[in-house]
XYZ file of C-alpha atoms in Angstrom:
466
model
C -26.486 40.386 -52.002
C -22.784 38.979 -52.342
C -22.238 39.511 -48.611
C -25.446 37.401 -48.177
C -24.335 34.968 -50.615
C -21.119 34.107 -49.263
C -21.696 34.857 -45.359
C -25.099 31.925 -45.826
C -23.291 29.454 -47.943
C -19.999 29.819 -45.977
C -22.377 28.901 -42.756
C -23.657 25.916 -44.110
C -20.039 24.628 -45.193
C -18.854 25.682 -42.248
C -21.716 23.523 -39.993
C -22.196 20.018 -42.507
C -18.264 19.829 -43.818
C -15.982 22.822 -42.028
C -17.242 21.478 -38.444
C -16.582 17.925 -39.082
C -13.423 18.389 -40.487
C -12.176 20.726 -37.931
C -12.867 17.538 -35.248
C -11.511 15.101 -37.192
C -8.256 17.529 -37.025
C -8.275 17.825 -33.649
C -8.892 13.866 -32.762
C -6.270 12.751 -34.961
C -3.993 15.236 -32.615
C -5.024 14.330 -28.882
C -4.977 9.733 -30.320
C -1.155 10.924 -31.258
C -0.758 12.690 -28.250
C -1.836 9.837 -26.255
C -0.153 7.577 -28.217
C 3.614 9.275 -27.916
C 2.388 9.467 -23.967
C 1.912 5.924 -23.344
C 5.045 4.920 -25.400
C 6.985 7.612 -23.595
C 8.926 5.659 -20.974
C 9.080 8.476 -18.780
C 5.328 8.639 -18.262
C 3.477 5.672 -16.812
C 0.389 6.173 -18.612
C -2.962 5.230 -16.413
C -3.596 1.219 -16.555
C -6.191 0.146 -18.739
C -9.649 -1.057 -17.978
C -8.257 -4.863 -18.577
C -5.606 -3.970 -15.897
C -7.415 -3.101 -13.511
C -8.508 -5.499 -10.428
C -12.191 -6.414 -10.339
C -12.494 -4.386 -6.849
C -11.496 -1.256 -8.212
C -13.920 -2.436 -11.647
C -16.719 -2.785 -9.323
C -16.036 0.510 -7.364
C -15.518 2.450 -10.673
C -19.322 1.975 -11.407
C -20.517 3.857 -7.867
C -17.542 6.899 -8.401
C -18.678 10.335 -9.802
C -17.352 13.889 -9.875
C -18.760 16.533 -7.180
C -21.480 18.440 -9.151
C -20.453 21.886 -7.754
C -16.783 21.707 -8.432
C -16.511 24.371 -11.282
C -12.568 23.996 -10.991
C -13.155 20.064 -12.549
C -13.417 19.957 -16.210
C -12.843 16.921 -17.691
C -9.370 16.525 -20.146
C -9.732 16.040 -23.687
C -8.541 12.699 -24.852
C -9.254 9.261 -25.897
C -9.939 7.302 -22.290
C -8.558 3.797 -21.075
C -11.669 2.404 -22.342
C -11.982 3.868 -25.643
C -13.436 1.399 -27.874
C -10.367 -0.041 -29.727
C -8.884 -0.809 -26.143
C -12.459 -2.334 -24.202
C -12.297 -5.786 -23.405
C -15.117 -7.508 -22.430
C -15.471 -7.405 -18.560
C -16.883 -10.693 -16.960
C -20.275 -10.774 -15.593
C -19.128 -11.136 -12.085
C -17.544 -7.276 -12.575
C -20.497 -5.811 -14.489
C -22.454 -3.581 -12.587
C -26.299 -3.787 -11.521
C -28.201 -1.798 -14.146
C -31.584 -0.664 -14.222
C -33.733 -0.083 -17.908
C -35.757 2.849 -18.073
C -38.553 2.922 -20.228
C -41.650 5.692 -19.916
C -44.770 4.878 -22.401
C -47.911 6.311 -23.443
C -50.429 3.820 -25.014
C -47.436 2.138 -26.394
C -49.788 -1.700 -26.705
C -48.289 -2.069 -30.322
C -44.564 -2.517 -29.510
C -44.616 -2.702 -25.743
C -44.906 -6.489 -25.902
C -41.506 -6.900 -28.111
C -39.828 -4.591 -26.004
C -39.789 -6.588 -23.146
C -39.135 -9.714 -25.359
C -36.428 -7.745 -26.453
C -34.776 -6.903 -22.913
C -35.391 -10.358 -21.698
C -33.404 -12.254 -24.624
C -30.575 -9.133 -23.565
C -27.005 -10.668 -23.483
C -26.519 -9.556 -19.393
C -26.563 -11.374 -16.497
C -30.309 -12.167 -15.409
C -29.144 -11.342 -11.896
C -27.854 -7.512 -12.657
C -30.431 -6.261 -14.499
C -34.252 -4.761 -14.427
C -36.222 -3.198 -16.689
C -38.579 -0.383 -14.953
C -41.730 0.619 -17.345
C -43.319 3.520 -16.200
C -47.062 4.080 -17.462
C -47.940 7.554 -18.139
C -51.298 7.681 -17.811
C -51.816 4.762 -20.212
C -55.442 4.290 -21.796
C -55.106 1.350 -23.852
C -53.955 -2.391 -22.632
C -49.905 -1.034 -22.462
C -50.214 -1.588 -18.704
C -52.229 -5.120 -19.020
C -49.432 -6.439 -21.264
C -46.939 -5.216 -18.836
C -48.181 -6.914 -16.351
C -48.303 -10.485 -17.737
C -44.272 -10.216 -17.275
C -43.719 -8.560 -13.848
C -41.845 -10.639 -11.625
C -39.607 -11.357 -14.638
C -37.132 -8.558 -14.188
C -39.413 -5.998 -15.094
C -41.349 -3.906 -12.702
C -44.703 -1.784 -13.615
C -44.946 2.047 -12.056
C -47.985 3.903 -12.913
C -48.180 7.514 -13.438
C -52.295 8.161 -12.944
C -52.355 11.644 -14.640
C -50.310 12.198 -17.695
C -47.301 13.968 -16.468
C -44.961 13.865 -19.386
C -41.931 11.501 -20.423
C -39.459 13.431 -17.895
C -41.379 13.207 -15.084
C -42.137 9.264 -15.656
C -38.119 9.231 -15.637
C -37.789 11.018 -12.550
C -40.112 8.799 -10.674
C -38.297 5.490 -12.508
C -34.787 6.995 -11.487
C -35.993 7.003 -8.029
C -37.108 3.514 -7.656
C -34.263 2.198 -9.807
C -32.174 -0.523 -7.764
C -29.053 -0.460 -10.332
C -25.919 1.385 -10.668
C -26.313 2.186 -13.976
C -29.437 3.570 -15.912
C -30.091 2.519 -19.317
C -32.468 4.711 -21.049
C -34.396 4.010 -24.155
C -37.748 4.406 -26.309
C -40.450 1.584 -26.540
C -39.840 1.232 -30.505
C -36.383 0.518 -30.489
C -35.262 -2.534 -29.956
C -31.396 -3.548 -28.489
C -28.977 -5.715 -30.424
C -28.235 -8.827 -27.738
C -25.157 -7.286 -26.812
C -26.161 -3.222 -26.437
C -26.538 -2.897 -23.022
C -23.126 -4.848 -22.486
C -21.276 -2.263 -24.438
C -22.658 0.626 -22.623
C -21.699 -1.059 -19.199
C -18.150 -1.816 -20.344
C -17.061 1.742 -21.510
C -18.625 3.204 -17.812
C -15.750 0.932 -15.996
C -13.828 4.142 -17.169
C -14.186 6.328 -14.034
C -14.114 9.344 -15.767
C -17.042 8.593 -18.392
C -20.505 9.701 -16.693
C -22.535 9.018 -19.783
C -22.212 6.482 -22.607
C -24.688 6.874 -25.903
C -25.579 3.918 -28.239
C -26.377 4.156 -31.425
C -29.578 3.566 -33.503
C -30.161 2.310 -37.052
C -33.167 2.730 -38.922
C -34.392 -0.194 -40.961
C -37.493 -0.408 -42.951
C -40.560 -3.047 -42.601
C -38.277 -5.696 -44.233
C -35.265 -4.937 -41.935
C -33.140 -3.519 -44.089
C -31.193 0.204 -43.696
C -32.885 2.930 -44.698
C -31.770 5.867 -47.200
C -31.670 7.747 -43.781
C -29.207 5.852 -42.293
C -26.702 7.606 -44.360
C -26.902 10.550 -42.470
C -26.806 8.821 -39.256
C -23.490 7.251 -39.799
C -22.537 11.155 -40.465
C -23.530 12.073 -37.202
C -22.490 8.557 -35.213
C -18.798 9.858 -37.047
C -19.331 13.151 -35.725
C -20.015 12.085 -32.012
C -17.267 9.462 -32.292
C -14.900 12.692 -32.619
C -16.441 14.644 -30.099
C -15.750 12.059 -27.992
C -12.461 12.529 -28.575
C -12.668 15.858 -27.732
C -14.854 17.012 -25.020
C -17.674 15.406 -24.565
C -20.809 14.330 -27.233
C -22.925 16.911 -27.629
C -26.774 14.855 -27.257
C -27.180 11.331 -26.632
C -29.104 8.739 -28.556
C -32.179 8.858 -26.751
C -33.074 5.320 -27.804
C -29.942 3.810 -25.716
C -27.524 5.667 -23.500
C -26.586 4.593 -19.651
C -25.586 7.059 -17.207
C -24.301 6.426 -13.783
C -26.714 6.784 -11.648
C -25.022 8.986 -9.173
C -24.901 12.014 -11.566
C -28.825 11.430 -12.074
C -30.764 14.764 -10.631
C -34.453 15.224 -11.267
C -35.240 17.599 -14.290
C -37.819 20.041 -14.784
C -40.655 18.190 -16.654
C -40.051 20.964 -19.868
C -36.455 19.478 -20.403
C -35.449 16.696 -22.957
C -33.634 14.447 -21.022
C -31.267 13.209 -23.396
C -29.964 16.562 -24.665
C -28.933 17.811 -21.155
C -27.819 14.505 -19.764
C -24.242 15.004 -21.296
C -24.101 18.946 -19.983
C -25.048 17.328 -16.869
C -22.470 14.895 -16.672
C -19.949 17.711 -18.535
C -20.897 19.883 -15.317
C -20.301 17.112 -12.423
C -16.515 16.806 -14.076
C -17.293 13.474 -15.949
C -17.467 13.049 -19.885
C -20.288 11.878 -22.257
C -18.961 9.137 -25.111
C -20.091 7.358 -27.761
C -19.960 4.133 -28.127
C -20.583 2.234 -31.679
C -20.708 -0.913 -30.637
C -24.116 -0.251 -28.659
C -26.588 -1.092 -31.509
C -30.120 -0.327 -30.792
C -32.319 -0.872 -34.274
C -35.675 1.420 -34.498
C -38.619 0.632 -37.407
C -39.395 4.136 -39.077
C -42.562 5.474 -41.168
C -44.552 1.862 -40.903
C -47.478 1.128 -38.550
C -47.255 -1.631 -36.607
C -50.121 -3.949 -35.561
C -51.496 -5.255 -32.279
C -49.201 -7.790 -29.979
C -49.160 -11.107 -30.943
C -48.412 -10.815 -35.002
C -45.106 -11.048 -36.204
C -42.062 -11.854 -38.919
C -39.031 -13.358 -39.008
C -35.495 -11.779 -37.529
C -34.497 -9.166 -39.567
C -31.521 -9.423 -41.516
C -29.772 -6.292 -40.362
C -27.148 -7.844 -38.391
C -28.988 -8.741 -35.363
C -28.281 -12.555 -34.738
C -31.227 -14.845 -34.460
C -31.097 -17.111 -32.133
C -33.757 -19.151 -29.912
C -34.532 -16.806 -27.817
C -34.863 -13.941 -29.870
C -38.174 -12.349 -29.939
C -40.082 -11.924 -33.150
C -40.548 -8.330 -34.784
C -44.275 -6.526 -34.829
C -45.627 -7.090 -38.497
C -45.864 -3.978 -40.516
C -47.673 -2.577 -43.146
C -46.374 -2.904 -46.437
C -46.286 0.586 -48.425
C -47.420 2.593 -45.979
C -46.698 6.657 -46.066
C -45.508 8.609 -42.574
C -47.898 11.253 -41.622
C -45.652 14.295 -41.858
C -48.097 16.436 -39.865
C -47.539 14.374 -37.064
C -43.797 14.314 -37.468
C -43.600 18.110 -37.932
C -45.446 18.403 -34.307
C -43.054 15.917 -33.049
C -40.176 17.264 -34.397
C -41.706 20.824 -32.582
C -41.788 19.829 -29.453
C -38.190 17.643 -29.324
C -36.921 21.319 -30.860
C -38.280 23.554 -28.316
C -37.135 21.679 -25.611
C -33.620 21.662 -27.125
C -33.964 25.015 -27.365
C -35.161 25.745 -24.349
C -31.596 23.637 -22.665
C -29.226 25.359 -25.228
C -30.812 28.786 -24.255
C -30.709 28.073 -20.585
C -27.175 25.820 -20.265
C -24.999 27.584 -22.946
C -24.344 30.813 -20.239
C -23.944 28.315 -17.227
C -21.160 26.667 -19.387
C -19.570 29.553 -20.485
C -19.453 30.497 -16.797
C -17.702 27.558 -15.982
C -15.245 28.265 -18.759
C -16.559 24.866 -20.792
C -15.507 26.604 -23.986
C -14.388 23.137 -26.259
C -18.116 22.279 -25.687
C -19.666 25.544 -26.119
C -17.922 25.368 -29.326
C -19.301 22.260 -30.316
C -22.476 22.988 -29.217
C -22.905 26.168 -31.414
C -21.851 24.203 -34.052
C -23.391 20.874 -34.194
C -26.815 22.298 -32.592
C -27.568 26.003 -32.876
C -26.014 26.406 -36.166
C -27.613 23.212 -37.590
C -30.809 24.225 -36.342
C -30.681 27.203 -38.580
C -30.110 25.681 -41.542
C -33.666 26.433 -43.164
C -33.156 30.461 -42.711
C -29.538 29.975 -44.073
C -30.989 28.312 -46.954
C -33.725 30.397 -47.885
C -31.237 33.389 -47.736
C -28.808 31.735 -49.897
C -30.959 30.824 -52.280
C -33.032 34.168 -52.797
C -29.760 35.601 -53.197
C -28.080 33.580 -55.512
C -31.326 33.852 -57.965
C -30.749 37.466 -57.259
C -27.004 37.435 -58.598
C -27.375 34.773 -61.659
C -26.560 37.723 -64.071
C -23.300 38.030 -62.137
C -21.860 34.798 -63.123
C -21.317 31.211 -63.249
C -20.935 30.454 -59.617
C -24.322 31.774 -58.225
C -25.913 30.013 -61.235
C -24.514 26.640 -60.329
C -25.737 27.112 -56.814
C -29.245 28.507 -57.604
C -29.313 25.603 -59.974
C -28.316 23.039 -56.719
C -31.058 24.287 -54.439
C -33.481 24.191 -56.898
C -32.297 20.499 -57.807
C -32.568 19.812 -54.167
C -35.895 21.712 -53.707
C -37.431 19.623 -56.606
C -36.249 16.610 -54.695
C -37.985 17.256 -51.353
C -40.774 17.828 -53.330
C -40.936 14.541 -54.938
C -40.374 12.798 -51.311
C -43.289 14.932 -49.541
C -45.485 13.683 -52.670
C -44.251 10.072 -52.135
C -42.893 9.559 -55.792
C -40.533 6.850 -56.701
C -41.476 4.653 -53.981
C -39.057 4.021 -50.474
C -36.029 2.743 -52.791
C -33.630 4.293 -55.143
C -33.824 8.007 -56.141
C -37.312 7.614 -53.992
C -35.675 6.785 -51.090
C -33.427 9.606 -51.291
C -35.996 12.261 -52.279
C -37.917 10.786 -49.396
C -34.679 11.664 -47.096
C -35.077 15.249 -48.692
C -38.357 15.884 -47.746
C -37.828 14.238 -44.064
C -34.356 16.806 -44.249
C -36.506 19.756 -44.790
C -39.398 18.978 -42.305
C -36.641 18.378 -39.081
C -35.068 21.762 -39.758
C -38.751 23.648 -40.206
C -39.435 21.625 -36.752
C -36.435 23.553 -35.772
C -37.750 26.787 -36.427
C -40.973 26.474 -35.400
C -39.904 24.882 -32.466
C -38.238 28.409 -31.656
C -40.940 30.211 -32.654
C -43.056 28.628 -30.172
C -40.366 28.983 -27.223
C -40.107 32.245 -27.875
C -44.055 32.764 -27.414
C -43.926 31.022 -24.400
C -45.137 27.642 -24.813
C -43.635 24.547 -23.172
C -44.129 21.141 -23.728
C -44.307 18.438 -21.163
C -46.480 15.107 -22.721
C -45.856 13.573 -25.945
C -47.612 11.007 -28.209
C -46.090 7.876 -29.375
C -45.126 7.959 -33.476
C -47.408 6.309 -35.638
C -50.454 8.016 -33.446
């Protein structure tokens, strides 16, 4: 039971605190090493993106590494473009980009989603926003209509054919350089798409992820957001490193030379960055890129609406009003767990499938991080369940297994609370609410396995809230 004990609990240190540490370690090395490089005067270190000429700017945004080159791995280091050295590139040098956007009877949100790209701080001229309907059955493709002509462009998918598929077929009609890819429910700050074109003017990034923030009806953060400043702080060090290991699906861009069709069963923005990884380029995150996303609250139909939230998006004349939600309103869980299934066994199903391609190529910093941030994360339900049965097991045996017995149990009793909605969304309500939401992601894990391993794939998806 001791061997249990220790070999669990030392797992789950190892993935939440011993991983993040160990990156934060090894970033703090390769920003020295750079530094002592480019005040060496016997190196000439590479010029910086604000260096550069606007031809070679504008070329950067076409270049990408050759796909089948396994001998091209990208170095680990900080780039030129880093986000402590990114200036802001004029909007004669930005490249063309093209948003992405596939929906399914998305008529709640659809409307301020466009609103939302159209108020986008980017010039009119260099940018397009591509919805494509996948097999829509309520008046998503009616409203999308109203603005075509207006930088946005309506493809229809007849038969449902799933979310990758829809991407595929946008990809291929995309007229930009760049592809932006994001959800219908989460809305860019004015200046997100801007950030993710000025870190690609890097030649050697292939992939730059946003980041998204979770507010509540009223706009503010939510008790969640916690742990996504965790992992945002995690990916900022991994970009360091090797590469990010997942982008934000709500906003990442990608040059749209290293785009390749995918198999309809894969999540796009999980092997995105072991695409890019593979073509010699690197995936990075970039904080600046704010997209913010409205959790656990229905929204109503088009055409109702509040005031600008006050979660540091900046109001302004053009910015376009917020769907209305429902005050005190409780997620259905069900429908996240099946959610949360299918996201996890198509992660699965890329982890399973790229981990021995990248171990072939001899990708080992990012098989590393990969095992660690994903597959070890993922088992963090079976890692506590052991650990706790065995430290009720060895209570008699002292103070140490008592404590932690005593923890989970605390913990357990929390989750509990947030699955039965008690104490509200604030305060110690908020966070037992985070518990519960905690526990159901990392069952979605599991069963998401489970399922894999029975053989069933998922391709089509329903909206949240549905």
């Amino acid at each position: 039971m001791k061997t249990l004990f220790w070999l669990s609990s030392g797992l789950l240190a190892y993935a939440f605190v011993g991983y993040p540490l160990l990156l934060e370690a090894g970033s703090r090395l390769v920003r020295r090493a750079a530094a002592r490089r480019a005040a060496s005067p016997d190196v000439s270190p590479a010029a910086p993106s604000s260096a550069r000429p606007s031809a070679s700017m504008a070329a950067s945004w076409h270049s990408a590494a050759q796909a089948d080159a396994p001998s091209v791995r990208p170095s680990a280091g900080p780039s030129a473009s880093s986000p402590d050295t990114a200036r802001v590139i004029p909007d004669a040098d930005l490249p063309t980009v093209s948003v992405l956007l596939s929906v399914f009877d998305e008529e709640a949100v659809i409307e301020h989603k466009i609103l939302n790209f159209l108020a986008l701080d980017y010039p009119a001229e260099r940018i397009e926003l591509c919805v494509v309907s996948d097999g829509c059955t309520d008046a998503t493709e009616s409203i999308v209509a109203r603005y075509a002509g207006q930088r946005v462009r309506l493809l229809r998918q007849e038969a449902r054919g799933g979310k990758t598929r829809a991407l595929n077929r946008a990809a291929a009609e995309a007229q930009g350089d760049v592809l932006v890819f994001t959800d219908a429910n989460a809305m860019f700050r004015p200046d997100c798409v801007r950030r993710l074109a000025e870190r690609l003017a890097d030649p050697g990034v292939g992939l730059v992820s946003g980041v998204s923030v979770y507010v509540d009806a009223s706009g503010d953060t939510t008790a969640g957001g916690v742990y996504r400043r965790y992992e945002e702080w995690i990916k900022s060090r991994e970009s360091d490193l090797f590469s990010i290991v997942g982008a934000d699906g709500a906003a990442y861009a990608m040059r749209r030379a290293l785009y390749t069709p995918l198999a309809p069963e894969y999540i796009n923005d999980l092997l995105h960055p072991v695409q890019v990884l593979l073509a010699g380029s690197r995936a990075v995150s970039e904080p600046r890129a704010v997209v913010e996303e409205e959790v656990d609250a229905p929204v109503a139909s088009p055409g109702t609406s509040r005031g600008e939230a006050s979660s540091g998006m900046q109001p302004g004349p053009q910015s376009p009003p917020r769907p209305q939600a429902q005050p005190d309103s409780q997620p259905d869980t069900g429908a996240e767990m099946r959610r949360q299934t299918r996201i996890m066994a198509q992660s699965w199903l890329i982890c399973l499938r790229q981990l021995p391609v990248l171990v072939r190529r001899g990708c080992w910093g990012f098989v590393w991080q990969m095992l660690s941030h994903k597959v070890l994360r993922w088992a963090t339900l079976p890692l506590l369940a052991v650990c706790a049965v065995s430290a009720v097991a060895l209570v008699p045996r002292g103070m140490p297994y008592a404590l932690a017995a005593a923890a989970l149990a605390g913990g357990g009793l929390l989750a509990w609370a947030g699955a039965r909605g008690l104490g509200g969304g604030r305060g110690w309500g908020g966070h037992a609410r985070t518990a519960w939401l905690f526990v159901v992601l990392h069952a979605a894990a599991v069963n998401g396995l489970y399922r894999l391993l029975r053989g069933q794939t998922f391709v089509t998806w329903t909206p949240r809230g549905d």
